[in-house]
PDB file of C-alpha atoms in Angstrom:
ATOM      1  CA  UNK A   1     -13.930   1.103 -20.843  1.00 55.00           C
ATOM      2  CA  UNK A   2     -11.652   0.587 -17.992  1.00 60.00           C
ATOM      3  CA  UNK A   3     -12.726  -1.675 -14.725  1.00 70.00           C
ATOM      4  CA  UNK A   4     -11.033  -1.359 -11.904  1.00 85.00           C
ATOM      5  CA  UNK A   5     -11.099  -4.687  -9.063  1.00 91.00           C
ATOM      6  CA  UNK A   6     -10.349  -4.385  -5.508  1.00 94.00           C
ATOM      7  CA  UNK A   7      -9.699  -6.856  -3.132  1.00 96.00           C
ATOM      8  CA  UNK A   8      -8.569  -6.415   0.699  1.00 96.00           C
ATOM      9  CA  UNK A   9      -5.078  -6.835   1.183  1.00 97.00           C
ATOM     10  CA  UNK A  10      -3.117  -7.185   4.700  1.00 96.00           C
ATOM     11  CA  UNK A  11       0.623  -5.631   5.584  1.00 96.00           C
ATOM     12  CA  UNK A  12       2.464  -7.328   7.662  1.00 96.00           C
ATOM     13  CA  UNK A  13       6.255  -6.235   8.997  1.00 97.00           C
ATOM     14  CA  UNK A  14       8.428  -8.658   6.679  1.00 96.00           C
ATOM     15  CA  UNK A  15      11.692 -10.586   8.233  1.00 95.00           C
ATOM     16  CA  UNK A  16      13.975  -7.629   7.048  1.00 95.00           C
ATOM     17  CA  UNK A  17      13.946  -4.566   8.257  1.00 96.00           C
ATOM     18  CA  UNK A  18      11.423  -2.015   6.763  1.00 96.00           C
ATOM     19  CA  UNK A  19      10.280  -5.043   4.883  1.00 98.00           C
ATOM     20  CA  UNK A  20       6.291  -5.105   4.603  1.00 98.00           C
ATOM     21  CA  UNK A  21       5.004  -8.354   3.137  1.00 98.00           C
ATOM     22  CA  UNK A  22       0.967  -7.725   1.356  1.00 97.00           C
ATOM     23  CA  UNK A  23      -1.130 -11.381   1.156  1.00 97.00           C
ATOM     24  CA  UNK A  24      -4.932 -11.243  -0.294  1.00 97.00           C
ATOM     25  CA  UNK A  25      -7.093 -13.405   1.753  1.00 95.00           C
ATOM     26  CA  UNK A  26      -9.286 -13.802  -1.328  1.00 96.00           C
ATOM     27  CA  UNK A  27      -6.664 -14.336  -3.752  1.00 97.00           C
ATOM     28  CA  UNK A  28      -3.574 -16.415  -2.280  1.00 96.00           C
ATOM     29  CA  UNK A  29      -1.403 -16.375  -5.426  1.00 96.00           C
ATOM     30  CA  UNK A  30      -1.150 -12.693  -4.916  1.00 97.00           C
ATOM     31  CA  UNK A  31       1.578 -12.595  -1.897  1.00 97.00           C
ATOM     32  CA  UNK A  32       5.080  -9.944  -2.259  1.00 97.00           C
ATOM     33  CA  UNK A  33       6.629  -7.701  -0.541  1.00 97.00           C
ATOM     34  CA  UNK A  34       7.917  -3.874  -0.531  1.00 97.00           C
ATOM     35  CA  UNK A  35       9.898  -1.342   1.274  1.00 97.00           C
ATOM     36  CA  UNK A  36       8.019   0.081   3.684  1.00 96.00           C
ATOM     37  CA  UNK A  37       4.142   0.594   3.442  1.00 93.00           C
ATOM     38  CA  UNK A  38       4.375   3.221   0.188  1.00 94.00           C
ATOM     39  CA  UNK A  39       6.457   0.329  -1.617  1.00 96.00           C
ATOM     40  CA  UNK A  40       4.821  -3.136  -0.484  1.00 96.00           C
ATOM     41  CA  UNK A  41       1.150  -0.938  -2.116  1.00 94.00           C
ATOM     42  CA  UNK A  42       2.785  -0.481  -5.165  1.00 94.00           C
ATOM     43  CA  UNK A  43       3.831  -4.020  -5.810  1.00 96.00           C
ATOM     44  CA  UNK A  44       0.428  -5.326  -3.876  1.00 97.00           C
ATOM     45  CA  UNK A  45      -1.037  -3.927  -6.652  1.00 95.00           C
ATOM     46  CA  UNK A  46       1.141  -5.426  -9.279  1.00 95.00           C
ATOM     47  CA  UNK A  47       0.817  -8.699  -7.531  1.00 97.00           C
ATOM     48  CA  UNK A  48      -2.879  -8.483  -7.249  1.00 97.00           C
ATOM     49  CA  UNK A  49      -3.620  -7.597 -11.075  1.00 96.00           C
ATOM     50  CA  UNK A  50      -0.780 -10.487 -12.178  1.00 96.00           C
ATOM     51  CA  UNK A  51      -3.038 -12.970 -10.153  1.00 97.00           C
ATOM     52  CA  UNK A  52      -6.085 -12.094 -11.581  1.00 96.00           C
ATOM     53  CA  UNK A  53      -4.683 -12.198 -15.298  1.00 95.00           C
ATOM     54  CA  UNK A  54      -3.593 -15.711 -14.658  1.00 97.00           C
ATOM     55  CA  UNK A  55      -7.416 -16.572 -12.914  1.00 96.00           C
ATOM     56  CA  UNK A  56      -8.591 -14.924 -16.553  1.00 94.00           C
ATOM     57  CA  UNK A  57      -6.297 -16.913 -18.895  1.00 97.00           C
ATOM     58  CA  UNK A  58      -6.860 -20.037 -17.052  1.00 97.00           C
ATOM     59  CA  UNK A  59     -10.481 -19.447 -17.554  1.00 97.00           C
ATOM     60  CA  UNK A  60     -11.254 -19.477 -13.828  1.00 97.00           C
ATOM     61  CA  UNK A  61     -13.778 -17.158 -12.154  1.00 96.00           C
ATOM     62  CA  UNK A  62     -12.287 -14.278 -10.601  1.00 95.00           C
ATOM     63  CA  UNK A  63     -12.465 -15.063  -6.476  1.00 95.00           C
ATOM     64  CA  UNK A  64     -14.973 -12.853  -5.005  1.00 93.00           C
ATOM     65  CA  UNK A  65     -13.267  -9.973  -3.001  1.00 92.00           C
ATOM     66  CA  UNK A  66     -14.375  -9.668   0.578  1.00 89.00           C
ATOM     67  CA  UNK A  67     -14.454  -6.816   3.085  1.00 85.00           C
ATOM     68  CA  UNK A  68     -11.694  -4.026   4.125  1.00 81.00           C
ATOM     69  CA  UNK A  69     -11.431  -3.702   7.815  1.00 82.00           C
ATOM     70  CA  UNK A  70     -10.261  -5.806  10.503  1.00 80.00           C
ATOM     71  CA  UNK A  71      -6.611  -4.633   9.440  1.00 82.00           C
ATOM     72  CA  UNK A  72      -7.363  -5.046   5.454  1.00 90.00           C
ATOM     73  CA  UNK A  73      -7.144  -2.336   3.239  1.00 91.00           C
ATOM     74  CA  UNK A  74      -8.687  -2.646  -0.178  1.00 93.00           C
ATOM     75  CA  UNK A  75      -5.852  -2.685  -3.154  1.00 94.00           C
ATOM     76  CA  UNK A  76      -7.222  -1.696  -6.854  1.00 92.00           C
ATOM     77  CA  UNK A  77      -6.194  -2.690 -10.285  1.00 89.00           C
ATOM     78  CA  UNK A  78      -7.575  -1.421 -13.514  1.00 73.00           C
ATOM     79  CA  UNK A  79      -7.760  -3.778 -16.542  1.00 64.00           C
TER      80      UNK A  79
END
């Protein structure tokens, strides 16, 4: 059975241009960067299910993912 996990991420313009840098207020190992919006998603995703593999193997909780809004959109992974 597959679970997906969502957590709000925020885009930010990058220091390039057409650079958008995604962070996860929840989860701060999960930071990278894509071209433009439809590219920093895809790797917020990647980012996002990386950092919770390593919270899994380390035996950590998973952190507990907050609200969308307020400029946040929620990113999903499946595992």
């Amino acid at each position: 059975m597959m679970m997906t996990f969502a957590y709000p991420a925020t885009f930010e313009p990058g220091d390039a241009p057409g650079v958008v840098v995604a962070t996860f207020p929840d989860v701060p190992e999960a930071i990278t960067e894509g071209d433009g919006a439809e590219g920093a998603r895809q790797m917020a995703a990647d980012a996002l299910g990386t950092a919770l593999l390593a919270y899994v193997r380390a035996g950590r909780p998973l952190p507990r993912a907050g609200r969308a809004g307020r400029g946040r959109e929620l990113v999903a992974v499946e595992r």
